[in-house]
mmCIF file of C-alpha atoms in Angstrom:
data_model
loop_
_atom_site.group_PDB
_atom_site.id
_atom_site.type_symbol
_atom_site.label_atom_id
_atom_site.label_comp_id
_atom_site.label_asym_id
_atom_site.label_seq_id
_atom_site.Cartn_x
_atom_site.Cartn_y
_atom_site.Cartn_z
ATOM 1 C CA UNK B 1 229.484 262.949 105.954
ATOM 2 C CA UNK B 2 227.646 261.339 103.039
ATOM 3 C CA UNK B 3 229.818 259.186 100.807
ATOM 4 C CA UNK B 4 230.100 260.157 97.162
ATOM 5 C CA UNK B 5 228.351 257.856 94.743
ATOM 6 C CA UNK B 6 230.596 254.953 93.776
ATOM 7 C CA UNK B 7 233.187 255.725 96.450
ATOM 8 C CA UNK B 8 234.459 252.680 98.313
ATOM 9 C CA UNK B 9 234.873 252.589 102.058
ATOM 10 C CA UNK B 10 235.344 250.058 104.837
ATOM 11 C CA UNK B 11 232.379 249.363 107.085
ATOM 12 C CA UNK B 12 232.888 247.930 110.574
ATOM 13 C CA UNK B 13 231.921 244.524 109.247
ATOM 14 C CA UNK B 14 234.427 244.695 106.389
ATOM 15 C CA UNK B 15 237.155 245.915 108.751
ATOM 16 C CA UNK B 16 236.516 242.946 111.027
ATOM 17 C CA UNK B 17 236.769 240.536 108.092
ATOM 18 C CA UNK B 18 240.052 242.070 106.940
ATOM 19 C CA UNK B 19 241.555 242.007 110.402
ATOM 20 C CA UNK B 20 240.620 238.347 110.845
ATOM 21 C CA UNK B 21 242.103 237.355 107.492
ATOM 22 C CA UNK B 22 245.303 239.308 107.996
ATOM 23 C CA UNK B 23 245.792 237.839 111.474
ATOM 24 C CA UNK B 24 245.526 234.348 109.985
ATOM 25 C CA UNK B 25 248.025 235.106 107.213
ATOM 26 C CA UNK B 26 250.571 236.671 109.556
ATOM 27 C CA UNK B 27 250.322 233.827 112.053
ATOM 28 C CA UNK B 28 251.153 231.282 109.325
ATOM 29 C CA UNK B 29 248.809 228.846 111.072
ATOM 30 C CA UNK B 30 248.300 225.729 108.948
ATOM 31 C CA UNK B 31 244.517 225.577 108.865
ATOM 32 C CA UNK B 32 242.683 222.406 107.898
ATOM 33 C CA UNK B 33 239.756 224.443 106.597
ATOM 34 C CA UNK B 34 239.316 227.273 104.050
ATOM 35 C CA UNK B 35 240.065 230.858 105.047
ATOM 36 C CA UNK B 36 236.884 232.090 103.431
ATOM 37 C CA UNK B 37 233.527 231.212 104.907
ATOM 38 C CA UNK B 38 231.387 233.325 102.569
ATOM 39 C CA UNK B 39 231.602 234.830 99.094
ATOM 40 C CA UNK B 40 231.523 238.271 100.735
ATOM 41 C CA UNK B 41 234.800 237.493 102.505
ATOM 42 C CA UNK B 42 236.338 236.211 99.298
ATOM 43 C CA UNK B 43 235.259 239.323 97.373
ATOM 44 C CA UNK B 44 236.805 241.581 100.017
ATOM 45 C CA UNK B 45 240.023 239.581 99.892
ATOM 46 C CA UNK B 46 240.031 240.006 96.103
ATOM 47 C CA UNK B 47 239.454 243.754 96.427
ATOM 48 C CA UNK B 48 242.442 244.380 98.717
ATOM 49 C CA UNK B 49 244.867 241.486 99.143
ATOM 50 C CA UNK B 50 244.082 240.278 95.638
ATOM 51 C CA UNK B 51 245.078 243.638 94.176
ATOM 52 C CA UNK B 52 248.439 243.553 95.918
ATOM 53 C CA UNK B 53 249.004 240.020 94.625
ATOM 54 C CA UNK B 54 248.014 241.236 91.152
ATOM 55 C CA UNK B 55 250.756 243.892 91.220
ATOM 56 C CA UNK B 56 253.304 241.205 92.041
ATOM 57 C CA UNK B 57 252.181 238.964 89.197
ATOM 58 C CA UNK B 58 252.252 241.880 86.778
ATOM 59 C CA UNK B 59 255.841 242.640 87.761
ATOM 60 C CA UNK B 60 256.893 239.003 87.349
ATOM 61 C CA UNK B 61 255.273 238.719 83.921
ATOM 62 C CA UNK B 62 256.960 241.927 82.752
ATOM 63 C CA UNK B 63 260.308 240.442 83.739
ATOM 64 C CA UNK B 64 259.514 237.309 81.721
ATOM 65 C CA UNK B 65 258.739 239.478 78.703
ATOM 66 C CA UNK B 66 262.158 241.111 79.011
ATOM 67 C CA UNK B 67 263.708 237.651 78.862
ATOM 68 C CA UNK B 68 261.600 236.851 75.775
ATOM 69 C CA UNK B 69 260.267 233.762 77.525
ATOM 70 C CA UNK B 70 257.379 232.038 75.773
ATOM 71 C CA UNK B 71 255.272 229.580 77.780
ATOM 72 C CA UNK B 72 254.861 226.024 76.490
ATOM 73 C CA UNK B 73 251.529 224.998 75.025
ATOM 74 C CA UNK B 74 249.005 223.542 77.421
ATOM 75 C CA UNK B 75 246.249 224.330 79.878
ATOM 76 C CA UNK B 76 246.641 226.445 82.993
ATOM 77 C CA UNK B 77 246.288 224.971 86.462
ATOM 78 C CA UNK B 78 245.856 227.556 89.221
ATOM 79 C CA UNK B 79 246.528 225.498 92.356
ATOM 80 C CA UNK B 80 245.288 226.972 95.639
ATOM 81 C CA UNK B 81 243.625 229.548 93.426
ATOM 82 C CA UNK B 82 241.761 231.690 95.957
ATOM 83 C CA UNK B 83 239.895 234.253 93.829
ATOM 84 C CA UNK B 84 242.003 233.345 90.773
ATOM 85 C CA UNK B 85 244.303 236.371 90.579
ATOM 86 C CA UNK B 86 247.216 234.349 89.192
ATOM 87 C CA UNK B 87 245.197 232.831 86.351
ATOM 88 C CA UNK B 88 243.627 236.108 85.250
ATOM 89 C CA UNK B 89 246.996 237.879 85.388
ATOM 90 C CA UNK B 90 248.562 235.186 83.214
ATOM 91 C CA UNK B 91 245.668 235.249 80.731
ATOM 92 C CA UNK B 92 245.917 239.032 80.323
ATOM 93 C CA UNK B 93 249.635 238.731 79.691
ATOM 94 C CA UNK B 94 249.120 235.833 77.276
ATOM 95 C CA UNK B 95 246.462 237.783 75.396
ATOM 96 C CA UNK B 96 248.746 240.811 75.098
ATOM 97 C CA UNK B 97 251.664 238.668 73.884
ATOM 98 C CA UNK B 98 249.404 236.524 71.675
ATOM 99 C CA UNK B 99 250.094 233.265 73.512
ATOM 100 C CA UNK B 100 247.259 230.763 73.286
ATOM 101 C CA UNK B 101 245.383 229.649 76.411
ATOM 102 C CA UNK B 102 242.499 227.254 75.744
ATOM 103 C CA UNK B 103 241.532 226.116 79.229
ATOM 104 C CA UNK B 104 242.157 227.062 82.824
ATOM 105 C CA UNK B 105 241.611 224.686 85.730
ATOM 106 C CA UNK B 106 241.146 225.849 89.302
ATOM 107 C CA UNK B 107 241.719 223.982 92.532
ATOM 108 C CA UNK B 108 241.362 225.238 96.090
ATOM 109 C CA UNK B 109 240.296 223.552 99.306
ATOM 110 C CA UNK B 110 237.486 226.120 99.338
ATOM 111 C CA UNK B 111 234.669 225.192 96.903
ATOM 112 C CA UNK B 112 233.485 228.807 97.103
ATOM 113 C CA UNK B 113 236.888 230.033 95.930
ATOM 114 C CA UNK B 114 237.057 227.632 92.976
ATOM 115 C CA UNK B 115 233.638 228.641 91.666
ATOM 116 C CA UNK B 116 234.351 232.326 92.296
ATOM 117 C CA UNK B 117 237.679 232.187 90.421
ATOM 118 C CA UNK B 118 236.179 230.286 87.494
ATOM 119 C CA UNK B 119 233.273 232.742 87.216
ATOM 120 C CA UNK B 120 235.583 235.772 87.140
ATOM 121 C CA UNK B 121 237.759 234.230 84.446
ATOM 122 C CA UNK B 122 234.744 233.290 82.303
ATOM 123 C CA UNK B 123 233.459 236.844 82.564
ATOM 124 C CA UNK B 124 236.757 238.407 81.460
ATOM 125 C CA UNK B 125 237.816 235.699 78.995
ATOM 126 C CA UNK B 126 234.687 234.028 77.576
ATOM 127 C CA UNK B 127 236.733 232.110 74.976
ATOM 128 C CA UNK B 128 238.831 230.368 77.624
ATOM 129 C CA UNK B 129 237.221 227.352 79.254
ATOM 130 C CA UNK B 130 237.295 227.792 83.024
ATOM 131 C CA UNK B 131 236.815 224.626 85.032
ATOM 132 C CA UNK B 132 236.891 223.496 88.628
ATOM 133 C CA UNK B 133 239.153 220.460 88.857
ATOM 134 C CA UNK B 134 239.295 217.470 91.164
ATOM 135 C CA UNK B 135 242.757 217.034 92.655
ATOM 136 C CA UNK B 136 242.809 213.445 91.391
ATOM 137 C CA UNK B 137 241.928 214.412 87.808
ATOM 138 C CA UNK B 138 244.648 216.857 86.831
ATOM 139 C CA UNK B 139 245.058 217.648 83.087
ATOM 140 C CA UNK B 140 247.853 215.836 81.257
ATOM 141 C CA UNK B 141 249.732 218.890 79.995
ATOM 142 C CA UNK B 142 249.608 222.092 81.996
ATOM 143 C CA UNK B 143 251.371 225.223 83.185
ATOM 144 C CA UNK B 144 251.234 225.343 86.981
ATOM 145 C CA UNK B 145 250.447 228.658 88.681
ATOM 146 C CA UNK B 146 251.120 228.903 92.418
ATOM 147 C CA UNK B 147 250.490 232.053 94.413
ATOM 148 C CA UNK B 148 251.024 232.774 98.112
ATOM 149 C CA UNK B 149 250.781 229.185 99.322
ATOM 150 C CA UNK B 150 254.024 228.332 101.117
ATOM 151 C CA UNK B 151 252.997 229.994 104.367
ATOM 152 C CA UNK B 152 249.758 228.006 104.470
ATOM 153 C CA UNK B 153 250.889 224.474 103.622
ATOM 154 C CA UNK B 154 251.698 221.766 106.129
ATOM 155 C CA UNK B 155 254.221 219.064 105.219
ATOM 156 C CA UNK B 156 251.588 216.871 103.609
ATOM 157 C CA UNK B 157 250.183 219.757 101.572
ATOM 158 C CA UNK B 158 253.642 220.746 100.346
ATOM 159 C CA UNK B 159 254.453 217.160 99.395
ATOM 160 C CA UNK B 160 251.230 216.951 97.393
ATOM 161 C CA UNK B 161 251.958 220.246 95.644
ATOM 162 C CA UNK B 162 255.482 219.164 94.691
ATOM 163 C CA UNK B 163 254.133 215.901 93.272
ATOM 164 C CA UNK B 164 251.830 217.932 91.022
ATOM 165 C CA UNK B 165 254.645 220.348 90.154
ATOM 166 C CA UNK B 166 256.760 217.460 88.865
ATOM 167 C CA UNK B 167 254.105 216.854 86.200
ATOM 168 C CA UNK B 168 253.915 220.439 84.918
ATOM 169 C CA UNK B 169 255.440 221.682 81.668
ATOM 170 C CA UNK B 170 256.262 224.988 83.377
ATOM 171 C CA UNK B 171 255.922 226.456 86.868
ATOM 172 C CA UNK B 172 255.221 230.074 87.797
ATOM 173 C CA UNK B 173 255.403 230.502 91.559
ATOM 174 C CA UNK B 174 254.899 233.855 93.322
ATOM 175 C CA UNK B 175 255.151 234.294 97.088
ATOM 176 C CA UNK B 176 255.488 237.119 99.649
ATOM 177 C CA UNK B 177 258.937 238.668 99.884
ATOM 178 C CA UNK B 178 259.584 237.761 103.507
ATOM 179 C CA UNK B 179 262.909 236.250 104.477
ATOM 180 C CA UNK B 180 261.458 232.942 105.690
ATOM 181 C CA UNK B 181 259.266 232.362 102.627
ATOM 182 C CA UNK B 182 262.024 233.356 100.204
ATOM 183 C CA UNK B 183 264.435 230.912 101.828
ATOM 184 C CA UNK B 184 261.861 228.102 101.539
ATOM 185 C CA UNK B 185 261.300 228.888 97.880
ATOM 186 C CA UNK B 186 265.049 228.922 97.278
ATOM 187 C CA UNK B 187 265.397 225.421 98.722
ATOM 188 C CA UNK B 188 262.537 224.180 96.551
ATOM 189 C CA UNK B 189 264.338 225.649 93.544
ATOM 190 C CA UNK B 190 267.309 223.416 94.286
ATOM 191 C CA UNK B 191 265.189 220.262 94.291
ATOM 192 C CA UNK B 192 263.057 221.208 91.275
ATOM 193 C CA UNK B 193 265.983 222.165 89.054
ATOM 194 C CA UNK B 194 266.951 218.508 88.832
ATOM 195 C CA UNK B 195 264.129 218.312 86.285
ATOM 196 C CA UNK B 196 263.454 221.929 85.308
ATOM 197 C CA UNK B 197 265.402 224.759 83.727
ATOM 198 C CA UNK B 198 265.429 227.887 85.892
ATOM 199 C CA UNK B 199 264.034 230.836 83.914
ATOM 200 C CA UNK B 200 263.749 233.564 86.560
ATOM 201 C CA UNK B 201 264.603 235.353 88.713
ATOM 202 C CA UNK B 202 267.942 233.529 88.392
ATOM 203 C CA UNK B 203 269.765 233.928 85.094
ATOM 204 C CA UNK B 204 271.844 230.821 85.812
ATOM 205 C CA UNK B 205 271.427 227.173 86.817
ATOM 206 C CA UNK B 206 273.924 227.132 89.696
ATOM 207 C CA UNK B 207 273.035 226.916 93.377
ATOM 208 C CA UNK B 208 271.412 230.067 94.761
ATOM 209 C CA UNK B 209 274.057 232.177 96.474
ATOM 210 C CA UNK B 210 271.579 233.516 99.031
ATOM 211 C CA UNK B 211 270.297 230.234 100.468
ATOM 212 C CA UNK B 212 273.024 230.036 103.115
ATOM 213 C CA UNK B 213 273.185 233.804 103.682
ATOM 214 C CA UNK B 214 271.692 234.513 107.116
ATOM 215 C CA UNK B 215 271.217 238.241 106.550
ATOM 216 C CA UNK B 216 270.115 238.639 102.926
ATOM 217 C CA UNK B 217 267.475 236.932 100.816
ATOM 218 C CA UNK B 218 266.123 236.969 97.271
ATOM 219 C CA UNK B 219 263.205 239.379 97.028
ATOM 220 C CA UNK B 220 261.886 242.180 94.854
ATOM 221 C CA UNK B 221 259.325 244.986 94.939
ATOM 222 C CA UNK B 222 256.295 245.193 92.661
ATOM 223 C CA UNK B 223 255.314 248.323 90.792
ATOM 224 C CA UNK B 224 252.382 249.932 92.606
ATOM 225 C CA UNK B 225 249.806 252.103 90.753
ATOM 226 C CA UNK B 226 250.414 255.713 91.737
ATOM 227 C CA UNK B 227 246.691 256.515 91.905
ATOM 228 C CA UNK B 228 246.175 254.412 95.026
ATOM 229 C CA UNK B 229 248.107 256.986 97.059
ATOM 230 C CA UNK B 230 245.314 259.488 96.318
ATOM 231 C CA UNK B 231 242.441 257.064 96.921
ATOM 232 C CA UNK B 232 240.736 257.498 100.353
ATOM 233 C CA UNK B 233 239.752 253.822 100.317
ATOM 234 C CA UNK B 234 243.369 252.689 100.149
ATOM 235 C CA UNK B 235 244.345 255.251 102.763
ATOM 236 C CA UNK B 236 241.709 253.823 105.096
ATOM 237 C CA UNK B 237 242.874 250.302 104.293
ATOM 238 C CA UNK B 238 246.459 251.225 105.108
ATOM 239 C CA UNK B 239 245.409 252.592 108.504
ATOM 240 C CA UNK B 240 243.266 249.577 109.366
ATOM 241 C CA UNK B 241 245.697 246.919 108.165
ATOM 242 C CA UNK B 242 248.960 248.599 109.102
ATOM 243 C CA UNK B 243 250.480 247.932 105.684
ATOM 244 C CA UNK B 244 252.843 250.068 103.621
ATOM 245 C CA UNK B 245 251.039 250.737 100.343
ATOM 246 C CA UNK B 246 254.248 251.765 98.601
ATOM 247 C CA UNK B 247 255.951 248.438 99.233
ATOM 248 C CA UNK B 248 254.688 245.149 97.791
ATOM 249 C CA UNK B 249 257.605 242.780 98.310
ATOM 250 C CA UNK B 250 257.605 239.402 96.634
ATOM 251 C CA UNK B 251 259.770 236.410 95.840
ATOM 252 C CA UNK B 252 259.208 234.187 92.841
ATOM 253 C CA UNK B 253 260.392 231.254 90.791
ATOM 254 C CA UNK B 254 259.757 230.439 87.127
ATOM 255 C CA UNK B 255 260.867 227.066 85.747
ATOM 256 C CA UNK B 256 260.481 225.363 82.377
ATOM 257 C CA UNK B 257 260.672 221.681 81.443
ATOM 258 C CA UNK B 258 262.368 222.760 78.217
ATOM 259 C CA UNK B 259 265.988 223.848 78.214
ATOM 260 C CA UNK B 260 265.894 227.437 77.022
ATOM 261 C CA UNK B 261 268.724 229.613 75.722
ATOM 262 C CA UNK B 262 271.181 231.037 78.228
ATOM 263 C CA UNK B 263 270.960 234.813 78.808
ATOM 264 C CA UNK B 264 273.844 237.043 77.815
ATOM 265 C CA UNK B 265 276.710 236.975 80.318
ATOM 266 C CA UNK B 266 276.437 240.771 80.648
ATOM 267 C CA UNK B 267 272.968 240.528 82.183
ATOM 268 C CA UNK B 268 272.319 240.434 85.909
ATOM 269 C CA UNK B 269 269.401 240.638 88.319
ATOM 270 C CA UNK B 270 269.113 243.477 90.838
ATOM 271 C CA UNK B 271 268.104 241.790 94.097
ATOM 272 C CA UNK B 272 266.370 243.549 96.979
ATOM 273 C CA UNK B 273 266.778 247.239 97.721
ATOM 274 C CA UNK B 274 269.057 249.734 96.017
ATOM 275 C CA UNK B 275 270.709 251.689 98.816
ATOM 276 C CA UNK B 276 271.761 255.242 98.092
ATOM 277 C CA UNK B 277 274.681 257.031 99.681
ATOM 278 C CA UNK B 278 276.371 260.292 98.850
ATOM 279 C CA UNK B 279 277.753 259.950 95.346
ATOM 280 C CA UNK B 280 277.036 256.261 94.848
ATOM 281 C CA UNK B 281 274.469 253.474 95.154
ATOM 282 C CA UNK B 282 274.982 249.836 96.073
ATOM 283 C CA UNK B 283 272.916 246.721 95.527
ATOM 284 C CA UNK B 284 273.161 242.961 95.209
ATOM 285 C CA UNK B 285 273.771 241.671 91.687
ATOM 286 C CA UNK B 286 272.925 238.098 90.722
ATOM 287 C CA UNK B 287 274.975 237.547 87.571
ATOM 288 C CA UNK B 288 274.113 235.340 84.604
ATOM 289 C CA UNK B 289 277.412 233.588 85.347
ATOM 290 C CA UNK B 290 276.068 232.472 88.745
ATOM 291 C CA UNK B 291 278.162 234.948 90.731
ATOM 292 C CA UNK B 292 276.413 236.918 93.489
ATOM 293 C CA UNK B 293 278.052 240.143 94.610
ATOM 294 C CA UNK B 294 277.319 243.437 96.321
ATOM 295 C CA UNK B 295 278.367 246.159 93.883
ATOM 296 C CA UNK B 296 278.848 249.900 94.146
ATOM 297 C CA UNK B 297 278.070 252.264 91.263
ATOM 298 C CA UNK B 298 279.140 255.902 91.219
ATOM 299 C CA UNK B 299 276.352 258.298 90.314
ATOM 300 C CA UNK B 300 278.533 260.413 88.047
ATOM 301 C CA UNK B 301 278.981 257.407 85.766
ATOM 302 C CA UNK B 302 275.454 255.996 86.171
ATOM 303 C CA UNK B 303 273.012 258.843 85.630
ATOM 304 C CA UNK B 304 269.927 256.731 86.280
ATOM 305 C CA UNK B 305 271.073 256.276 89.887
ATOM 306 C CA UNK B 306 271.884 259.930 90.509
ATOM 307 C CA UNK B 307 268.346 260.608 91.706
ATOM 308 C CA UNK B 308 266.191 258.069 93.544
ATOM 309 C CA UNK B 309 263.081 256.485 92.140
ATOM 310 C CA UNK B 310 259.681 257.029 93.660
ATOM 311 C CA UNK B 311 258.475 254.069 95.654
ATOM 312 C CA UNK B 312 256.197 251.895 93.618
ATOM 313 C CA UNK B 313 257.393 253.240 90.269
ATOM 314 C CA UNK B 314 257.737 250.726 87.450
ATOM 315 C CA UNK B 315 261.267 249.406 87.454
ATOM 316 C CA UNK B 316 262.976 246.427 85.858
ATOM 317 C CA UNK B 317 265.196 244.245 88.017
ATOM 318 C CA UNK B 318 266.920 242.933 84.892
ATOM 319 C CA UNK B 319 270.012 244.985 84.114
ATOM 320 C CA UNK B 320 273.068 244.929 81.895
ATOM 321 C CA UNK B 321 276.712 245.572 82.647
ATOM 322 C CA UNK B 322 278.084 248.236 80.308
ATOM 323 C CA UNK B 323 281.627 248.416 81.633
ATOM 324 C CA UNK B 324 283.932 247.704 84.562
ATOM 325 C CA UNK B 325 286.347 250.632 84.658
ATOM 326 C CA UNK B 326 284.418 252.478 85.947
ATOM 327 C CA UNK B 327 281.467 250.134 86.742
ATOM 328 C CA UNK B 328 278.528 250.979 84.473
ATOM 329 C CA UNK B 329 275.079 249.392 84.253
ATOM 330 C CA UNK B 330 271.534 250.140 83.165
ATOM 331 C CA UNK B 331 268.127 248.507 83.873
ATOM 332 C CA UNK B 332 266.338 247.184 80.802
ATOM 333 C CA UNK B 333 262.991 248.484 79.632
ATOM 334 C CA UNK B 334 262.233 246.254 76.656
ATOM 335 C CA UNK B 335 263.449 243.012 75.082
ATOM 336 C CA UNK B 336 264.956 244.993 72.220
ATOM 337 C CA UNK B 337 267.102 246.990 74.629
ATOM 338 C CA UNK B 338 268.445 243.756 76.027
ATOM 339 C CA UNK B 339 269.912 242.933 72.640
ATOM 340 C CA UNK B 340 271.438 245.372 70.161
ATOM 341 C CA UNK B 341 270.342 248.863 71.159
ATOM 342 C CA UNK B 342 272.395 248.969 74.343
ATOM 343 C CA UNK B 343 275.464 247.720 72.500
ATOM 344 C CA UNK B 344 275.039 250.566 70.027
ATOM 345 C CA UNK B 345 274.481 253.118 72.784
ATOM 346 C CA UNK B 346 270.926 253.828 71.653
ATOM 347 C CA UNK B 347 269.401 253.579 75.116
ATOM 348 C CA UNK B 348 269.292 256.895 76.933
ATOM 349 C CA UNK B 349 267.407 256.316 80.226
ATOM 350 C CA UNK B 350 265.414 258.922 82.047
ATOM 351 C CA UNK B 351 266.748 260.560 85.166
ATOM 352 C CA UNK B 352 264.123 259.588 87.769
ATOM 353 C CA UNK B 353 263.105 261.660 90.723
ATOM 354 C CA UNK B 354 261.684 260.642 94.069
ATOM 355 C CA UNK B 355 262.629 259.707 97.608
ATOM 356 C CA UNK B 356 265.711 258.697 99.550
ATOM 357 C CA UNK B 357 265.539 254.991 99.024
ATOM 358 C CA UNK B 358 265.159 253.200 95.739
ATOM 359 C CA UNK B 359 263.037 250.086 95.939
ATOM 360 C CA UNK B 360 262.973 247.692 93.038
#
């Protein structure tokens, strides 16, 4: 059958490239050479894996907006940049929120990746200087962006990254939502918070309550564009790669060298999956007080939980306690709702519809 004009599809060659890349990522082999051997491979990575990483960054940045976090002034440094998804995501968010970004520096062990990432950023943001940086000539003041690196770094690489992180004015770190990676990121949080203020996902500065938990871990689910479920290209990709398009799990850490204001004690973070049962839902709550607890909410008192959300639907993991007898809570949709409107009862959430399991 002839392909429609402009329709994407996977050739045998592209399938082979994807399968090779995915096998490397899943094996967590610490390579001493770049993953990408050609620009074609890098472009294909950007088209598929890069999109899934983009959804994760978009979700993280939305959560930062809910907290009213404003990044410090300085350049961006996208370390281990790959095709530069992290930097472009941040620049879009900064442009929308009117935060200034003058320069963006890229480093990757792949020269092809650095040039590719810089070219894409220049094309989308011609007013932002995009530069390839030498690892020994890091800018003096910078916001560090790290994306999907923990599974690739050996001990020496991690030590080098942490040395650079200690010089940043802020750190935004996004990783896959696997148990092993999340636990590693949680341990790094404990060492970094000696110098940095934890912004997110934690709403507190205490030790993470999930680090020692053998069964549970800190992870979230990105909002996935609904149109991909009707795109034959993504359907073919799902079959070839064996991935669940509706689930883009991630873990993340945002830290600031400045001590920012403490969130309201009524706020908490919904961690992991919301599990529905007859008449109630339960999920892990990471409180602004530092307490971590598994809580149960009756549907008759929490209308937003009475029907499940569709997988991939936009959903905030930042929520507010509205009462204890009976337990009441609501996820936040805007910074304004996190302040006065909820107190005044002005927030009337939609009743979502969807499937049996709510993923956030």
